[in-house]
PDB file of C-alpha atoms in Angstrom:
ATOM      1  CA  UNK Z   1     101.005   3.601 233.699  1.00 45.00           C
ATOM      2  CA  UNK Z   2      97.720   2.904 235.218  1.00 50.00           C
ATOM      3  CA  UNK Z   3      98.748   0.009 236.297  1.00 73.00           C
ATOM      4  CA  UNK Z   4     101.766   0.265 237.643  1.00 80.00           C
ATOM      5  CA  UNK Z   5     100.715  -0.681 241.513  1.00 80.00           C
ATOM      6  CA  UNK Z   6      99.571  -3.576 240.419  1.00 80.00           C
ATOM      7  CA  UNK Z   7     103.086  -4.585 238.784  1.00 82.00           C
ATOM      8  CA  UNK Z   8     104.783  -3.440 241.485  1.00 86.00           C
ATOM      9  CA  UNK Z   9     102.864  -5.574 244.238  1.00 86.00           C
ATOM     10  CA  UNK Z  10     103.337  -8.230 241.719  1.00 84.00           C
ATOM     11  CA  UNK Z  11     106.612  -7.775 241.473  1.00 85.00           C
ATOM     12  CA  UNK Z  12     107.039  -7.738 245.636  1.00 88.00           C
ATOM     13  CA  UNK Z  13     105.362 -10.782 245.817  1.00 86.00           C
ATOM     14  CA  UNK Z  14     106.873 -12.998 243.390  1.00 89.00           C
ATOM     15  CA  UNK Z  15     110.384 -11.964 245.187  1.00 91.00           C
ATOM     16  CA  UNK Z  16     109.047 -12.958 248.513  1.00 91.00           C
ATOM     17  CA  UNK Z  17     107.597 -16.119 247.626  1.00 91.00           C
ATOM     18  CA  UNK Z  18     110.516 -17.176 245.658  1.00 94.00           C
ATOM     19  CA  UNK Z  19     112.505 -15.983 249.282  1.00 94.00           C
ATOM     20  CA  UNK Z  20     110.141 -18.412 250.892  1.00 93.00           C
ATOM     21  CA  UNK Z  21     110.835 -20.974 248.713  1.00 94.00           C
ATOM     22  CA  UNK Z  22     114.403 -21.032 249.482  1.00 96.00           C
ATOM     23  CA  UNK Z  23     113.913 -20.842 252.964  1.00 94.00           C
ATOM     24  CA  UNK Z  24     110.974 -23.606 253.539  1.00 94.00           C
ATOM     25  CA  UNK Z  25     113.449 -25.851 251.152  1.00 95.00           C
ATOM     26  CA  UNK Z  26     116.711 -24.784 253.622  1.00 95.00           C
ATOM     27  CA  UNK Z  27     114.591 -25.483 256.781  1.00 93.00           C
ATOM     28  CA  UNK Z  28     113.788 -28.894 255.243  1.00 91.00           C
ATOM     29  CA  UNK Z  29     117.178 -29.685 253.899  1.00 93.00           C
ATOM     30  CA  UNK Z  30     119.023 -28.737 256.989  1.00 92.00           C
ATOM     31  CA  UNK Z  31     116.576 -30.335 259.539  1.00 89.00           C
ATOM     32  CA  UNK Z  32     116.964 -33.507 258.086  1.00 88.00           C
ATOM     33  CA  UNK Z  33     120.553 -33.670 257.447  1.00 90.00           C
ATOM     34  CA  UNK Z  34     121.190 -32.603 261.237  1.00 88.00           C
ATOM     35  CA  UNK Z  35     118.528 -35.399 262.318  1.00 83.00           C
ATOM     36  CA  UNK Z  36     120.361 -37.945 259.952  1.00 84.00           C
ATOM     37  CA  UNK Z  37     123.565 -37.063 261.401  1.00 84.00           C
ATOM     38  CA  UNK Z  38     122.473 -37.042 264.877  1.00 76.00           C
ATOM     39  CA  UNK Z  39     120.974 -40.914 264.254  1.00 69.00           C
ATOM     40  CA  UNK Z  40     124.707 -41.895 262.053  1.00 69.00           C
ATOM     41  CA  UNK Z  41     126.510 -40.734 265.485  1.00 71.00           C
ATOM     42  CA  UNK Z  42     124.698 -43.126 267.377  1.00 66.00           C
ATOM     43  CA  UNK Z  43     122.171 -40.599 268.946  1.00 70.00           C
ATOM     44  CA  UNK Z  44     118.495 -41.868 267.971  1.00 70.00           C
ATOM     45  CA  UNK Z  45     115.701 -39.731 267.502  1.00 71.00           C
ATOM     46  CA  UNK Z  46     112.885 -40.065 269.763  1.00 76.00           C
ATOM     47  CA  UNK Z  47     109.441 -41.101 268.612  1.00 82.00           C
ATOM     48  CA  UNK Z  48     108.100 -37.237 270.336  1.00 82.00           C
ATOM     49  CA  UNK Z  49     110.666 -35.385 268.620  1.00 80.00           C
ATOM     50  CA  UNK Z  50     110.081 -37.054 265.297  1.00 81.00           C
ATOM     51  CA  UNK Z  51     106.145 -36.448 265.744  1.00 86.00           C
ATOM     52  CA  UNK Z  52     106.689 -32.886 266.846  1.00 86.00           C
ATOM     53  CA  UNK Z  53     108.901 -32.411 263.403  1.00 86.00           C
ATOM     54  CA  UNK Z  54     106.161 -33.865 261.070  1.00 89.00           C
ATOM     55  CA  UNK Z  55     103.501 -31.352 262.742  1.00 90.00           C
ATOM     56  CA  UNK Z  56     105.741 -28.445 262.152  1.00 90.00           C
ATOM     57  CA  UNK Z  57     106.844 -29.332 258.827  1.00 90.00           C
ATOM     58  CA  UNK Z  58     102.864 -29.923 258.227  1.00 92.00           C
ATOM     59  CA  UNK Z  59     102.467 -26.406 259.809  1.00 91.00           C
ATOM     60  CA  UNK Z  60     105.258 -24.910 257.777  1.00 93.00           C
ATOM     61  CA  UNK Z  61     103.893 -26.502 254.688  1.00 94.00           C
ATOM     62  CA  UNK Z  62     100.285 -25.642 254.906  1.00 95.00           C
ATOM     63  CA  UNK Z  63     101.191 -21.913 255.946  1.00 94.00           C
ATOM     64  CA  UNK Z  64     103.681 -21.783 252.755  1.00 94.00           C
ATOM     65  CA  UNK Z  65     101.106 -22.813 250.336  1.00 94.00           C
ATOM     66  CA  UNK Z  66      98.743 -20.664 251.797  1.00 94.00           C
ATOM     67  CA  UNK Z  67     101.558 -17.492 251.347  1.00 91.00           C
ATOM     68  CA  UNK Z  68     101.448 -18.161 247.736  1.00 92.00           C
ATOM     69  CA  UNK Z  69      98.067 -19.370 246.568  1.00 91.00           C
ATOM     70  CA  UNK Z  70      97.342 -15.976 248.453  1.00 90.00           C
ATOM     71  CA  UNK Z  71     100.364 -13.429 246.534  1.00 88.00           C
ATOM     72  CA  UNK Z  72     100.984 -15.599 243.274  1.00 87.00           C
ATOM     73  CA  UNK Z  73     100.209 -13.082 240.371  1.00 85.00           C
ATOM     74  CA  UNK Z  74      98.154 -14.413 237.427  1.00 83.00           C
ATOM     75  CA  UNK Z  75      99.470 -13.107 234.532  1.00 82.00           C
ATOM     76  CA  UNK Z  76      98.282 -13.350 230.789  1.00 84.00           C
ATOM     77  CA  UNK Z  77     100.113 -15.399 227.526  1.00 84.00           C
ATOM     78  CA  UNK Z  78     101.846 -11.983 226.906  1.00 83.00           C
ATOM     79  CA  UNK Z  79     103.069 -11.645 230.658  1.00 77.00           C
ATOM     80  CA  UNK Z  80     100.877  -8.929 231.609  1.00 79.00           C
ATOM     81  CA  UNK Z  81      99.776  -9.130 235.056  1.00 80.00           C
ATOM     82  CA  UNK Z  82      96.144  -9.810 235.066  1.00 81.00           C
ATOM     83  CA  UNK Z  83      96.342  -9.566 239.018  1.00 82.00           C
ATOM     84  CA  UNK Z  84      98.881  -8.995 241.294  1.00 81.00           C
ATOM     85  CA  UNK Z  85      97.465 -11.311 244.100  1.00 82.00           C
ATOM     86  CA  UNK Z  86      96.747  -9.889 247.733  1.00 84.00           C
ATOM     87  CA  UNK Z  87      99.728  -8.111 248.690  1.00 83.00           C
ATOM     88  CA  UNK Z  88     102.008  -9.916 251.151  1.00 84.00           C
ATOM     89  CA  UNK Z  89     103.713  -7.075 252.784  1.00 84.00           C
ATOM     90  CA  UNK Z  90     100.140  -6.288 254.258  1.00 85.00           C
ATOM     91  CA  UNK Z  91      99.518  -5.679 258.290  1.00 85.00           C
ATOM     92  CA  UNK Z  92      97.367  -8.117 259.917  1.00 83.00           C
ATOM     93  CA  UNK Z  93      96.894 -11.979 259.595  1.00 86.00           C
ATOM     94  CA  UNK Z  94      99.305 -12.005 256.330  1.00 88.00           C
ATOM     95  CA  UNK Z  95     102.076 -10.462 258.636  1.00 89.00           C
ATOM     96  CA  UNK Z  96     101.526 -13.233 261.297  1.00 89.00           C
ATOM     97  CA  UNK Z  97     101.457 -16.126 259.088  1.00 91.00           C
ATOM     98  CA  UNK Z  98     104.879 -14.968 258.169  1.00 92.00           C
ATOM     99  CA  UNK Z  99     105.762 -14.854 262.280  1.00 91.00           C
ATOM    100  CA  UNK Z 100     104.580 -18.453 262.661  1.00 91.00           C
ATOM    101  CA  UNK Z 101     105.875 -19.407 259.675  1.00 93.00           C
ATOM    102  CA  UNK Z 102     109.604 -18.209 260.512  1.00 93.00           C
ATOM    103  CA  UNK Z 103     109.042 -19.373 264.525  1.00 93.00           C
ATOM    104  CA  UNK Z 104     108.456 -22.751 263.175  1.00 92.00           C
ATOM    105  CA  UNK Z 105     111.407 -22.774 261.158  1.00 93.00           C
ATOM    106  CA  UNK Z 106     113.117 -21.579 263.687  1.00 93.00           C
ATOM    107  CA  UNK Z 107     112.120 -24.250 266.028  1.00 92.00           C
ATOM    108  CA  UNK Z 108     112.577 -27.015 263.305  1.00 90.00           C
ATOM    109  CA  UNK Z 109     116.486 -26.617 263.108  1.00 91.00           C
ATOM    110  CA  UNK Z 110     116.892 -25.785 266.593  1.00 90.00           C
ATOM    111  CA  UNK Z 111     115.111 -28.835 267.826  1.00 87.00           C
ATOM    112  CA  UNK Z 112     117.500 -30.536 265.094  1.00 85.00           C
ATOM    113  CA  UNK Z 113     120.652 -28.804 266.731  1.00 86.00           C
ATOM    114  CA  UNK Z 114     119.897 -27.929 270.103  1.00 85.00           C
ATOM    115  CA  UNK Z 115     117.204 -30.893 271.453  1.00 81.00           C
ATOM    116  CA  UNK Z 116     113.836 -30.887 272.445  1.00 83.00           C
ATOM    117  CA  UNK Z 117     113.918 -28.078 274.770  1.00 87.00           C
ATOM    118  CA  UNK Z 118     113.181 -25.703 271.609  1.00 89.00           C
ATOM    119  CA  UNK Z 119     109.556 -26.582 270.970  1.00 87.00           C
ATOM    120  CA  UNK Z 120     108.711 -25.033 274.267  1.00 90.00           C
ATOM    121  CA  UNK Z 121     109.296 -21.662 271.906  1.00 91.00           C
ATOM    122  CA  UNK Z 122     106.280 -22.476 270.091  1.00 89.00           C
ATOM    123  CA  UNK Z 123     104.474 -20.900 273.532  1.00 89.00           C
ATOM    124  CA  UNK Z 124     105.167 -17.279 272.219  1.00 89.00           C
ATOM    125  CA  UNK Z 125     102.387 -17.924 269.702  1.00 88.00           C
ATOM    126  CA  UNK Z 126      99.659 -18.475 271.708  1.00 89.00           C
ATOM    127  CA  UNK Z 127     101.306 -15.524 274.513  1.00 90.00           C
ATOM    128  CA  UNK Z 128     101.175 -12.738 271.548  1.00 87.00           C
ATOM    129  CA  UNK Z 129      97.589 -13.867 271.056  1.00 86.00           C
ATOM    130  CA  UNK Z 130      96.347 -13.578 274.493  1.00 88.00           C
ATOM    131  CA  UNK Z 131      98.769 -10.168 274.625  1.00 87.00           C
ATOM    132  CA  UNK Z 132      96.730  -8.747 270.705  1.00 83.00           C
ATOM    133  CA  UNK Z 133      93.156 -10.458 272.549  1.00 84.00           C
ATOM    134  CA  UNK Z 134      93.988  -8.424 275.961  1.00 85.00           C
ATOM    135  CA  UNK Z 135      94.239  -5.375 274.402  1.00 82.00           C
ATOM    136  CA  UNK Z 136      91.422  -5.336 271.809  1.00 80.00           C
ATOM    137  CA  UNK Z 137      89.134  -6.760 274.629  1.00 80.00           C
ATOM    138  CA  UNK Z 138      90.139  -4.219 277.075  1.00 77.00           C
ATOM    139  CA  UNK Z 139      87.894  -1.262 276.376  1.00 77.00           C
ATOM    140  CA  UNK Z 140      84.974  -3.473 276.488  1.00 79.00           C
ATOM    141  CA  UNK Z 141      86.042  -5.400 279.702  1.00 76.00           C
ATOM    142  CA  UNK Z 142      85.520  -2.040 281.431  1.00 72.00           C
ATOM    143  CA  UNK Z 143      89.495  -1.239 281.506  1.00 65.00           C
ATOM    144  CA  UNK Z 144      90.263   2.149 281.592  1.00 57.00           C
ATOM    145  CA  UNK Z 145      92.840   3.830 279.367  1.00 51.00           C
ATOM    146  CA  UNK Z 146      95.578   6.036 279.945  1.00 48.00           C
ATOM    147  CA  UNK Z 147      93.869   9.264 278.825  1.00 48.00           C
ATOM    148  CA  UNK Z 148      91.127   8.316 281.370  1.00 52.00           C
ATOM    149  CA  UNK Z 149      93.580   7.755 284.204  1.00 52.00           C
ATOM    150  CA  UNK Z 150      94.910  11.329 284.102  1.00 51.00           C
ATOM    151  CA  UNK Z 151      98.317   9.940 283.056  1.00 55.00           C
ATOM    152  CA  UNK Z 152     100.115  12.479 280.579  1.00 58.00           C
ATOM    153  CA  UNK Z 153      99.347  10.681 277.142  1.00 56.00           C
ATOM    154  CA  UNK Z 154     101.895  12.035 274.598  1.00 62.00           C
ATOM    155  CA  UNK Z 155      99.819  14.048 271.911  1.00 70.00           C
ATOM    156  CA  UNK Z 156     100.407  14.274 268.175  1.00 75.00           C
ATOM    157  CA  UNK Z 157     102.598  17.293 267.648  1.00 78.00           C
ATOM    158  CA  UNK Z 158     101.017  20.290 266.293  1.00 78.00           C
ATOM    159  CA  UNK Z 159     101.707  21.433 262.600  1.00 84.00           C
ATOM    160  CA  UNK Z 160     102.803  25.194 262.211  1.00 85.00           C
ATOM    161  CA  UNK Z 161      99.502  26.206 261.030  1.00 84.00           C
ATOM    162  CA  UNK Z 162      97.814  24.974 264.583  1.00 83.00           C
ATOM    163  CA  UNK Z 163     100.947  25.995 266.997  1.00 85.00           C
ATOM    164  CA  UNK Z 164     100.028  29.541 265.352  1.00 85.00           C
ATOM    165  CA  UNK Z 165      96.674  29.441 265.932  1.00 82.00           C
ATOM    166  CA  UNK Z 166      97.146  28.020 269.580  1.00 84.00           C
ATOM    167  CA  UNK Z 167      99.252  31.131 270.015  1.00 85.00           C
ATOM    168  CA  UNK Z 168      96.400  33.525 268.562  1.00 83.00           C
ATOM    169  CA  UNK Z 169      94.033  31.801 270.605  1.00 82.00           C
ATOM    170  CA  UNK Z 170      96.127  32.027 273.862  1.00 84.00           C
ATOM    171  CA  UNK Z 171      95.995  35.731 273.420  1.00 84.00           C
ATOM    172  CA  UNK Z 172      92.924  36.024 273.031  1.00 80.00           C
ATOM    173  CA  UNK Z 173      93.353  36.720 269.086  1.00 79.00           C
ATOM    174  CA  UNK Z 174      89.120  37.893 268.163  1.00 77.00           C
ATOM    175  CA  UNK Z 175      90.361  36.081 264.254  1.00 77.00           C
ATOM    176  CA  UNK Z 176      90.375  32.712 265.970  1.00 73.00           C
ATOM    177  CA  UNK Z 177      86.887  31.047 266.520  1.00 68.00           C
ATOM    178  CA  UNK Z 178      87.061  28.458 269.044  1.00 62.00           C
ATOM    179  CA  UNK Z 179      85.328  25.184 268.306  1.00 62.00           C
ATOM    180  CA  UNK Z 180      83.372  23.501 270.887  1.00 60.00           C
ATOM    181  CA  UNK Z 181      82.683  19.876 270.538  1.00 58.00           C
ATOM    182  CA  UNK Z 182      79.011  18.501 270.984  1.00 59.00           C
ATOM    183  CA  UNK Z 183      78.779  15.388 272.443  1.00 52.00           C
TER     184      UNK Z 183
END
């Protein structure tokens, strides 16, 4: 039993990357097909769009390779996991290589279906950047906050133990010591 969160990250992460197997093969298969059938109609590709699909299936393909040499599990002869790999359902820069990742499938078949309009979607990346940069740069860019504007910031709500206390201390209650803060 000690290592059971080990076997179960494993476990998550061989079912997503076998997930993003089937989807980085579907975005391949079905881009081409539509391209092939788009040039067997009479309606060439042009030399931009076929360039702008060989950097996003290079983008797709790097980021997919880096997915699982990151959450493959190493396992032993016997099949124990020896380690689980980083876990892929992690916050942070795992969680946007999936959101490029899917954005460039995304834009892969639609550029296939739709035209070349659809690569102008690739701008949200670098948007959300500027949008995540903006806000981590903020305090130090002499921004003030909400709480420093006066604005009503919604506060955590109190458990039972600390609305009773409140109460107690509201009244005056001499069993409640009231904390100051040094600063």
């Amino acid at each position: 039993m000690a290592n059971t969160s080990a076997k179960k990250i494993a476990a998550q992460n061989e079912a997503a990357l076998k997930n993003l197997l089937y989807g980085q093969v579907a975005n391949n298969i079905i881009a081409l097909i539509v391209r092939l059938l788009y040039r067997s109609l009479g309606r060439p590709n042009s030399i931009t769009a076929i360039v702008f699909s060989l950097i996003t299936l290079g983008l797709s393909q790097f980021i997919y390779t880096r997915l699982t040499s990151m959450g493959k599990p190493r396992r032993d002869a016997s099949g124990a996991v020896v380690s689980p790999g980083d876990d892929l359902n992690q916050a942070g820069v795992t969680e946007w290589m999936f959101d490029v990742l899917y954005i460039s499938w995304a834009v892969q078949v639609g550029s296939a279906v739709l035209g070349e309009w659809v690569w102008w979607i690739y701008a949200v990346i670098p948007a959300f950047a500027a949008y995540k940069l903006w806000g981590l740069a903020a305090p130090f860019l002499g921004t003030r906050s909400a709480s420093e504007e006066g604005e009503n910031v919604p506060m955590e709500p109190l458990s039972k133990r600390q609305e009773k206390l409140k109460k107690r201390s509201d009244r005056g209650d001499p069993r409640v010591k009231v904390q100051t803060r040094r600063a």
